[in-house]
Tab-separated table of C-alpha atoms and ligand atoms in Angstrom:
chain	number	residue	atom	x	y	z
A	1	GLN	CA	45.672	5.692	15.081
A	2	ALA	CA	43.199	6.031	12.250
A	3	LYS	CA	43.820	2.458	11.211
A	4	GLN	CA	43.111	1.142	14.665
A	5	PHE	CA	39.874	3.083	14.765
A	6	GLY	CA	38.927	1.636	11.409
A	7	SER	CA	39.543	-1.954	12.379
A	8	GLY	CA	37.656	-1.419	15.638
A	9	GLN	CA	34.613	-0.344	13.623
A	10	THR	CA	34.873	-3.432	11.486
A	11	ALA	CA	34.937	-5.618	14.578
A	12	ILE	CA	31.754	-4.023	15.915
A	13	PHE	CA	30.104	-4.354	12.527
A	14	ASP	CA	31.070	-8.033	12.325
A	15	GLU	CA	29.701	-8.681	15.781
A	16	THR	CA	26.357	-7.151	14.881
A	17	MET	CA	26.241	-9.147	11.668
A	18	HIS	CA	27.142	-12.261	13.577
A	19	GLY	CA	24.494	-11.585	16.195
A	20	ARG	CA	21.879	-11.047	13.571
A	21	ALA	CA	22.803	-14.187	11.653
A	22	LEU	CA	22.691	-16.168	14.875
A	23	ALA	CA	19.287	-14.786	15.845
A	24	ARG	CA	18.040	-15.630	12.383
A	25	LEU	CA	19.354	-19.215	12.584
A	26	THR	CA	17.763	-19.658	16.006
A	27	LEU	CA	14.452	-18.337	14.694
A	28	GLU	CA	14.638	-20.723	11.756
A	29	SER	CA	15.275	-23.823	13.825
A	30	GLU	CA	12.653	-22.859	16.394
A	31	LEU	CA	10.177	-22.238	13.616
A	32	ARG	CA	10.919	-25.698	12.252
A	33	ARG	CA	10.041	-27.271	15.582
A	34	ALA	CA	7.071	-25.019	16.287
A	35	ALA	CA	4.710	-27.019	14.098
A	36	GLU	CA	5.625	-30.357	15.731
A	37	ARG	CA	5.191	-28.812	19.148
A	38	SER	CA	1.834	-27.292	18.202
A	39	GLU	CA	2.957	-23.782	19.020
A	40	PHE	CA	0.871	-22.220	16.257
A	41	GLU	CA	-2.628	-20.991	16.951
A	42	VAL	CA	-5.133	-19.385	14.661
A	43	TYR	CA	-6.842	-16.245	15.946
A	44	PHE	CA	-9.901	-14.649	14.384
A	45	GLN	CA	-10.816	-10.998	13.883
A	46	PRO	CA	-14.469	-10.083	13.168
A	47	ILE	CA	-15.388	-8.407	9.870
A	48	LEU	CA	-18.597	-6.350	10.045
A	49	ALA	CA	-21.001	-4.567	7.733
A	50	THR	CA	-20.423	-0.831	8.111
A	51	GLN	CA	-24.118	0.125	7.978
A	52	ASP	CA	-25.587	-2.062	10.706
A	53	GLU	CA	-22.415	-3.432	12.313
A	54	ARG	CA	-23.559	-6.979	11.767
A	55	LEU	CA	-20.988	-9.734	11.740
A	56	GLN	CA	-20.051	-11.001	8.280
A	57	GLY	CA	-17.116	-13.244	8.955
A	58	PHE	CA	-13.679	-13.473	10.532
A	59	GLU	CA	-10.147	-13.074	9.222
A	60	ALA	CA	-7.879	-15.924	10.314
A	61	LEU	CA	-4.545	-14.614	11.647
A	62	ILE	CA	-1.772	-16.910	12.756
A	63	ARG	CA	-0.107	-16.597	16.161
A	64	TRP	CA	3.053	-18.291	17.348
A	65	ARG	CA	3.141	-18.994	21.063
A	66	HIS	CA	6.874	-19.272	21.670
A	67	PRO	CA	7.733	-21.135	24.921
A	68	GLU	CA	10.055	-18.358	26.134
A	69	ARG	CA	9.198	-15.294	24.121
A	70	GLY	CA	5.417	-15.486	24.321
A	71	LEU	CA	3.416	-14.416	21.287
A	72	VAL	CA	5.638	-13.697	18.284
A	73	SER	CA	4.196	-11.419	15.621
A	74	PRO	CA	3.573	-12.891	12.155
A	75	ALA	CA	5.311	-9.795	10.760
A	76	GLU	CA	8.501	-11.248	12.266
A	77	PHE	CA	8.214	-14.915	11.379
A	78	ILE	CA	6.140	-15.052	8.171
A	79	PRO	CA	8.997	-13.583	6.052
A	80	VAL	CA	11.401	-16.207	7.493
A	81	ALA	CA	8.818	-18.926	6.898
A	82	GLU	CA	8.524	-17.757	3.299
A	83	GLU	CA	12.260	-17.818	2.684
A	84	THR	CA	12.738	-21.258	4.225
A	85	GLY	CA	9.680	-22.836	2.626
A	86	LEU	CA	8.137	-23.515	6.044
A	87	ILE	CA	5.216	-21.356	4.930
A	88	HIS	CA	3.847	-24.355	3.025
A	89	ASP	CA	3.216	-26.329	6.223
A	90	ILE	CA	2.088	-23.272	8.149
A	91	GLY	CA	-0.258	-22.208	5.365
A	92	ARG	CA	-1.787	-25.660	5.131
A	93	HIS	CA	-2.327	-25.677	8.892
A	94	VAL	CA	-4.084	-22.292	8.863
A	95	LEU	CA	-6.296	-23.299	5.938
A	96	GLU	CA	-7.352	-26.557	7.641
A	97	GLN	CA	-8.001	-24.880	11.018
A	98	ALA	CA	-9.869	-21.968	9.500
A	99	CYS	CA	-12.171	-24.183	7.422
A	100	ARG	CA	-12.879	-26.440	10.376
A	101	GLN	CA	-13.689	-23.431	12.547
A	102	ALA	CA	-16.021	-21.950	9.927
A	103	ALA	CA	-17.830	-25.297	9.637
A	104	GLN	CA	-18.371	-25.240	13.417
A	105	TRP	CA	-19.790	-21.719	13.290
A	106	ARG	CA	-22.305	-22.925	10.747
A	107	LYS	CA	-23.309	-25.872	12.915
A	108	ARG	CA	-23.375	-24.212	16.294
A	109	SER	CA	-24.393	-20.645	15.798
A	110	PRO	CA	-27.582	-19.718	17.641
A	111	HIS	CA	-29.084	-17.591	14.893
A	112	ARG	CA	-28.297	-20.000	12.078
A	113	SER	CA	-25.771	-17.430	10.987
A	114	LYS	CA	-23.150	-18.360	8.503
A	115	PRO	CA	-20.070	-16.235	8.923
A	116	TYR	CA	-17.323	-16.828	6.412
A	117	VAL	CA	-13.635	-17.176	7.127
A	118	SER	CA	-10.930	-15.225	5.324
A	119	VAL	CA	-7.445	-16.749	5.045
A	120	ASN	CA	-4.205	-14.965	4.096
A	121	LEU	CA	-2.120	-16.585	1.386
A	122	SER	CA	1.461	-15.572	0.755
A	123	ALA	CA	2.865	-15.211	-2.749
A	124	VAL	CA	5.113	-18.215	-2.105
A	125	GLN	CA	2.080	-20.425	-1.452
A	126	PHE	CA	0.607	-19.244	-4.703
A	127	ALA	CA	3.560	-20.607	-6.605
A	128	GLN	CA	2.721	-24.139	-5.407
A	129	MET	CA	1.244	-26.297	-8.110
A	130	ASP	CA	-1.161	-28.003	-5.709
A	131	LEU	CA	-2.665	-24.913	-4.064
A	132	LEU	CA	-6.061	-25.578	-5.644
A	133	GLU	CA	-6.056	-29.173	-4.360
A	134	GLN	CA	-5.078	-27.940	-0.893
A	135	VAL	CA	-8.044	-25.583	-0.796
A	136	GLU	CA	-10.440	-28.175	-2.199
A	137	GLY	CA	-9.170	-30.727	0.328
A	138	ALA	CA	-9.516	-28.366	3.287
A	139	LEU	CA	-13.099	-27.499	2.285
A	140	ARG	CA	-14.010	-31.148	1.764
A	141	ARG	CA	-12.493	-32.386	5.045
A	142	ALA	CA	-14.279	-29.626	6.954
A	143	GLY	CA	-17.534	-30.065	5.031
A	144	LEU	CA	-17.501	-26.348	4.269
A	145	PRO	CA	-19.095	-24.861	1.129
A	146	GLY	CA	-16.649	-22.868	-1.002
A	147	ASN	CA	-18.628	-19.655	-0.593
A	148	CYS	CA	-17.845	-19.636	3.137
A	149	LEU	CA	-14.149	-19.158	2.418
A	150	ALA	CA	-12.322	-16.047	1.237
A	151	LEU	CA	-8.644	-15.915	0.326
A	152	GLU	CA	-6.584	-12.756	0.827
A	153	ILE	CA	-3.844	-12.211	-1.695
A	154	THR	CA	-1.398	-9.325	-1.995
A	155	GLU	CA	-0.677	-7.475	-5.207
A	156	SER	CA	2.759	-9.094	-5.440
A	157	VAL	CA	1.116	-12.380	-6.464
A	158	LEU	CA	-0.332	-10.712	-9.542
A	159	MET	CA	2.754	-8.845	-10.633
A	160	GLU	CA	4.205	-11.817	-12.457
A	161	GLY	CA	0.898	-12.185	-14.284
A	162	SER	CA	1.641	-15.851	-14.765
A	163	HIS	CA	-0.657	-18.307	-16.482
A	164	HIS	CA	-0.592	-20.547	-13.409
A	165	VAL	CA	-1.778	-17.740	-11.112
A	166	ARG	CA	-4.590	-16.817	-13.473
A	167	LYS	CA	-5.754	-20.425	-13.851
A	168	THR	CA	-5.628	-20.999	-10.103
A	169	LEU	CA	-7.640	-17.851	-9.358
A	170	GLU	CA	-10.277	-18.794	-11.902
A	171	ALA	CA	-10.537	-22.337	-10.553
A	172	LEU	CA	-10.868	-21.045	-6.987
A	173	ARG	CA	-13.674	-18.772	-8.118
A	174	LYS	CA	-15.434	-21.769	-9.655
A	175	LEU	CA	-15.388	-23.399	-6.214
A	176	GLY	CA	-17.295	-20.343	-4.974
A	177	VAL	CA	-14.305	-19.106	-2.981
A	178	ARG	CA	-14.106	-15.304	-2.707
A	179	LEU	CA	-10.903	-13.556	-3.634
A	180	TYR	CA	-9.713	-10.415	-1.857
A	181	ILE	CA	-6.777	-8.161	-2.598
A	182	ASP	CA	-5.062	-7.484	0.715
A	183	ASP	CA	-3.118	-4.336	1.621
A	184	PHE	CA	-4.454	-2.594	-1.461
A	185	GLY	CA	-2.411	0.408	-2.521
A	186	THR	CA	0.761	-0.496	-0.636
A	187	GLY	CA	2.474	-2.502	-3.387
A	188	TYR	CA	4.129	-1.380	-6.572
A	189	SER	CA	1.858	-2.961	-9.133
A	190	SER	CA	-0.318	-1.177	-11.653
A	191	LEU	CA	-4.099	-0.996	-11.544
A	192	SER	CA	-4.488	-2.975	-14.751
A	193	TYR	CA	-4.704	-6.322	-12.981
A	194	LEU	CA	-7.894	-5.257	-11.206
A	195	HIS	CA	-10.139	-6.021	-14.121
A	196	GLU	CA	-7.980	-8.836	-15.474
A	197	PHE	CA	-8.408	-11.024	-12.425
A	198	PRO	CA	-11.679	-12.098	-10.822
A	199	PHE	CA	-11.508	-10.311	-7.465
A	200	ASP	CA	-14.509	-9.805	-5.213
A	201	ALA	CA	-13.088	-7.255	-2.828
A	202	LEU	CA	-10.292	-4.847	-2.014
A	203	LYS	CA	-8.972	-4.510	1.493
A	204	ILE	CA	-7.901	-0.974	2.324
A	205	ASP	CA	-4.672	-1.153	4.254
A	206	ARG	CA	-4.577	-0.023	7.852
A	207	ARG	CA	-2.306	2.902	7.067
A	208	PHE	CA	-4.979	4.535	4.879
A	209	THR	CA	-7.616	4.018	7.536
A	210	SER	CA	-5.448	5.519	10.235
A	211	ASN	CA	-4.636	8.484	7.970
A	212	LEU	CA	-8.344	9.177	7.459
A	213	LEU	CA	-8.382	11.668	10.301
A	214	GLN	CA	-5.196	13.407	9.134
A	215	GLY	CA	-6.728	15.627	6.446
A	216	ASP	CA	-8.484	16.026	3.133
A	217	GLU	CA	-5.805	14.502	0.878
A	218	HIS	CA	-5.830	11.321	2.929
A	219	ARG	CA	-9.602	11.117	2.735
A	220	GLY	CA	-9.294	11.666	-1.001
A	221	ILE	CA	-7.237	8.502	-1.381
A	222	VAL	CA	-9.822	6.393	0.408
A	223	GLU	CA	-12.647	7.951	-1.593
A	224	ALA	CA	-10.741	7.265	-4.815
A	225	VAL	CA	-10.227	3.609	-3.894
A	226	LEU	CA	-13.948	3.311	-3.177
A	227	ALA	CA	-14.761	4.873	-6.546
A	228	ILE	CA	-12.462	2.459	-8.400
A	229	ALA	CA	-14.035	-0.476	-6.599
A	230	ARG	CA	-17.543	0.714	-7.390
A	231	HIS	CA	-16.743	1.028	-11.087
A	232	LEU	CA	-15.322	-2.487	-11.125
A	233	ARG	CA	-18.202	-3.813	-9.026
A	234	MET	CA	-15.943	-4.867	-6.243
A	235	THR	CA	-16.609	-4.624	-2.538
A	236	VAL	CA	-14.347	-2.782	-0.099
A	237	ILE	CA	-13.266	-3.819	3.382
A	238	ALA	CA	-11.368	-1.261	5.451
A	239	GLU	CA	-8.976	-2.698	8.013
A	240	GLY	CA	-7.523	-1.051	11.088
A	241	VAL	CA	-10.598	0.861	12.256
A	242	GLU	CA	-9.671	2.010	15.743
A	243	GLU	CA	-11.834	5.066	16.301
A	244	ILE	CA	-15.491	5.882	15.885
A	245	GLU	CA	-14.626	8.897	13.704
A	246	GLN	CA	-12.946	6.582	11.202
A	247	LEU	CA	-16.008	4.361	11.170
A	248	GLN	CA	-18.292	7.348	10.609
A	249	LEU	CA	-16.229	8.609	7.676
A	250	LEU	CA	-16.064	5.154	6.097
A	251	ARG	CA	-19.823	4.837	6.475
A	252	ARG	CA	-20.323	8.236	4.862
A	253	PHE	CA	-17.998	7.332	1.972
A	254	GLY	CA	-19.912	4.114	1.327
A	255	CYS	CA	-17.275	1.606	2.417
A	256	GLU	CA	-19.325	-1.526	3.008
A	257	TYR	CA	-17.236	-3.585	5.426
A	258	VAL	CA	-14.865	-2.901	8.283
A	259	GLN	CA	-12.607	-4.603	10.778
A	260	GLY	CA	-10.369	-3.215	13.478
A	261	PHE	CA	-9.594	-2.847	17.158
A	262	TYR	CA	-12.589	-0.495	17.539
A	263	PHE	CA	-14.752	-3.636	17.264
A	264	SER	CA	-12.349	-6.360	18.300
A	265	ARG	CA	-8.749	-7.468	18.244
A	266	PRO	CA	-8.042	-10.883	16.776
A	267	ILE	CA	-9.359	-13.393	19.351
A	268	PRO	CA	-8.775	-17.099	20.067
A	269	SER	CA	-11.350	-19.454	18.576
A	270	GLU	CA	-13.115	-20.079	21.922
A	271	GLN	CA	-14.082	-16.419	22.080
A	272	THR	CA	-15.678	-16.334	18.646
A	273	ALA	CA	-18.830	-17.978	20.041
A	274	GLU	CA	-19.632	-14.788	21.972
A	275	TRP	CA	-19.594	-12.874	18.730
A	276	LEU	CA	-22.030	-15.281	17.131
A	277	GLU	CA	-24.396	-14.916	20.079
A	278	ARG	CA	-24.085	-11.178	20.356
A	279	THR	CA	-24.826	-10.292	16.769
A	280	SER	CA	-27.218	-12.182	14.611
A	281	CYS	CA	-25.014	-12.516	11.613
A	282	GLN	CA	-26.482	-11.812	8.230
A	283	PRO	CA	-23.880	-11.966	5.539
A	284	HIS	CA	-24.814	-9.705	2.670
A	285	PRO	CA	-24.538	-11.124	-0.811
A	286	PHE	CA	-21.419	-9.926	-2.556
A	287	ARG	CA	-21.527	-8.213	-5.881
A	288	SER	CA	-19.663	-10.343	-8.307
A	289	HIS	CA	-16.952	-9.283	-10.622
A	290	PRO	CA	-18.013	-9.085	-14.290
A	291	ALA	CA	-14.991	-11.122	-15.401
A	292	ALA	CA	-15.824	-13.901	-12.984
A	293	ARG	CA	-19.297	-14.945	-13.966
N	1	LIG	P1	-2.938	-8.464	7.196
N	1	LIG	O1	-3.432	-9.661	6.489
N	1	LIG	O2	-3.038	-7.165	6.498
N	1	LIG	O3	-3.719	-8.460	8.574
N	1	LIG	C1	-4.134	-7.328	9.261
N	1	LIG	C2	-3.216	-7.027	10.435
N	1	LIG	O4	-3.662	-5.826	11.054
N	1	LIG	C3	-3.234	-8.087	11.537
N	1	LIG	O5	-1.931	-8.121	12.116
N	1	LIG	C4	-4.246	-7.516	12.524
N	1	LIG	O6	-4.078	-8.007	13.832
N	1	LIG	C5	-3.913	-6.054	12.424
N	1	LIG	N1	-5.025	-5.197	12.807
N	1	LIG	C6	-6.357	-5.361	12.554
N	1	LIG	N2	-7.079	-4.332	13.021
N	1	LIG	C7	-6.195	-3.467	13.571
N	1	LIG	C8	-6.330	-2.184	14.224
N	1	LIG	O7	-7.416	-1.632	14.385
N	1	LIG	N3	-5.165	-1.596	14.655
N	1	LIG	C9	-3.949	-2.172	14.501
N	1	LIG	N4	-2.874	-1.535	14.971
N	1	LIG	N5	-3.793	-3.373	13.889
N	1	LIG	C10	-4.902	-4.007	13.431
N	1	LIG	P2	-1.176	-9.482	12.432
N	1	LIG	O8	-2.133	-10.499	12.931
N	1	LIG	O9	0.001	-9.137	13.284
N	1	LIG	O10	-0.673	-9.962	11.009
N	1	LIG	C11	0.263	-9.213	10.274
N	1	LIG	C12	0.384	-9.754	8.875
N	1	LIG	O11	0.950	-11.065	8.881
N	1	LIG	C13	-0.948	-9.901	8.136
N	1	LIG	O12	-1.377	-8.654	7.619
N	1	LIG	C14	-0.579	-10.897	7.072
N	1	LIG	O13	0.077	-10.270	6.002
N	1	LIG	C15	0.426	-11.776	7.799
N	1	LIG	N6	-0.280	-13.000	8.280
N	1	LIG	C16	-0.982	-13.199	9.400
N	1	LIG	N7	-1.479	-14.452	9.453
N	1	LIG	C17	-1.072	-15.062	8.311
N	1	LIG	C18	-1.252	-16.384	7.755
N	1	LIG	O14	-1.928	-17.251	8.319
N	1	LIG	N8	-0.660	-16.632	6.548
N	1	LIG	C19	0.073	-15.681	5.879
N	1	LIG	N9	0.631	-16.023	4.702
N	1	LIG	N10	0.248	-14.447	6.374
N	1	LIG	C20	-0.309	-14.136	7.556
N	2	LIG	MG1	-5.170	-10.062	5.533
N	3	LIG	MG1	-4.409	-6.441	5.139
N	4	LIG	MG1	-2.146	-4.998	6.243
């Protein structure tokens, strides 16, 4: 009796495993074809100055328009793309699109505003030997100055502390490209890399922003991050601002830049024009990191 029960469990377990493996294989092969079928789109989310709510730039966020499933979240497919190496093609595509879009903003914007574009890079892309050439090429083909591009990197890239990563970051800085640490405080790395690498800004992860209204300890974390950044002469961008109370606290704490659903969700490129018309965009000069200049 007990044995039967046991084997029955195994069968169910195997089926689930099988189902998962199958779903994964399907995702992989669909992802492979997605690029050829032009199913990827780049969306843009406005980044604003906290004080006057003026537009500073946009973060480029990839979307996959699956023929049957509709929009698939990057949280689902980026990890698979990283494991299969497809991230290299996807990353190149986003970089090219984002630079081209930013060049158009510069040409077409009614107030001669020059919003920058911020592109996410995965750790896997950072391991590529030709990342610098990819960035240079994308800027050149778009005719975009380096200082109109920011690259968002997670702490995991820095954990290895490799010579290649350091050299690449320094070379990117020489192109004028800004470097942001994304999802700050969610990884497992130490703080020591902050002054070792030439970063311009920290992005406060959404979970800290959403916790802002949950009590004093949570506010303390955000205030501490802002203090660290100030000491290192880095700028801070808080993501995931959904409520006016969060914005007010961030303003009070001296967080300079914000993005979030309170202002706008990520939008398709056609809709970015409205943002350029609505707000005369005046990007503030960034403080630069002492190690970088
Ligand atoms: P991330 O870089 O930290 O991007 C911020 C995420 O928070 C985005 O999710 C954005 O849509 C979402 N978000 C922004 N404001 C709010 C808000 O007020 N409330 C809520 N609930 N969410 C908000 P998304 O677009 O789903 O992207 C998820 C992650 O996927 C990104 O996190 C990034 O790590 C990765 N990703 C997206 N696009 C790319 C890409 O082109 N390349 C790479 N390598 N990764 C990407
Ligand atoms: Mg990001
Ligand atoms: Mg982030
Ligand atoms: Mg995040």
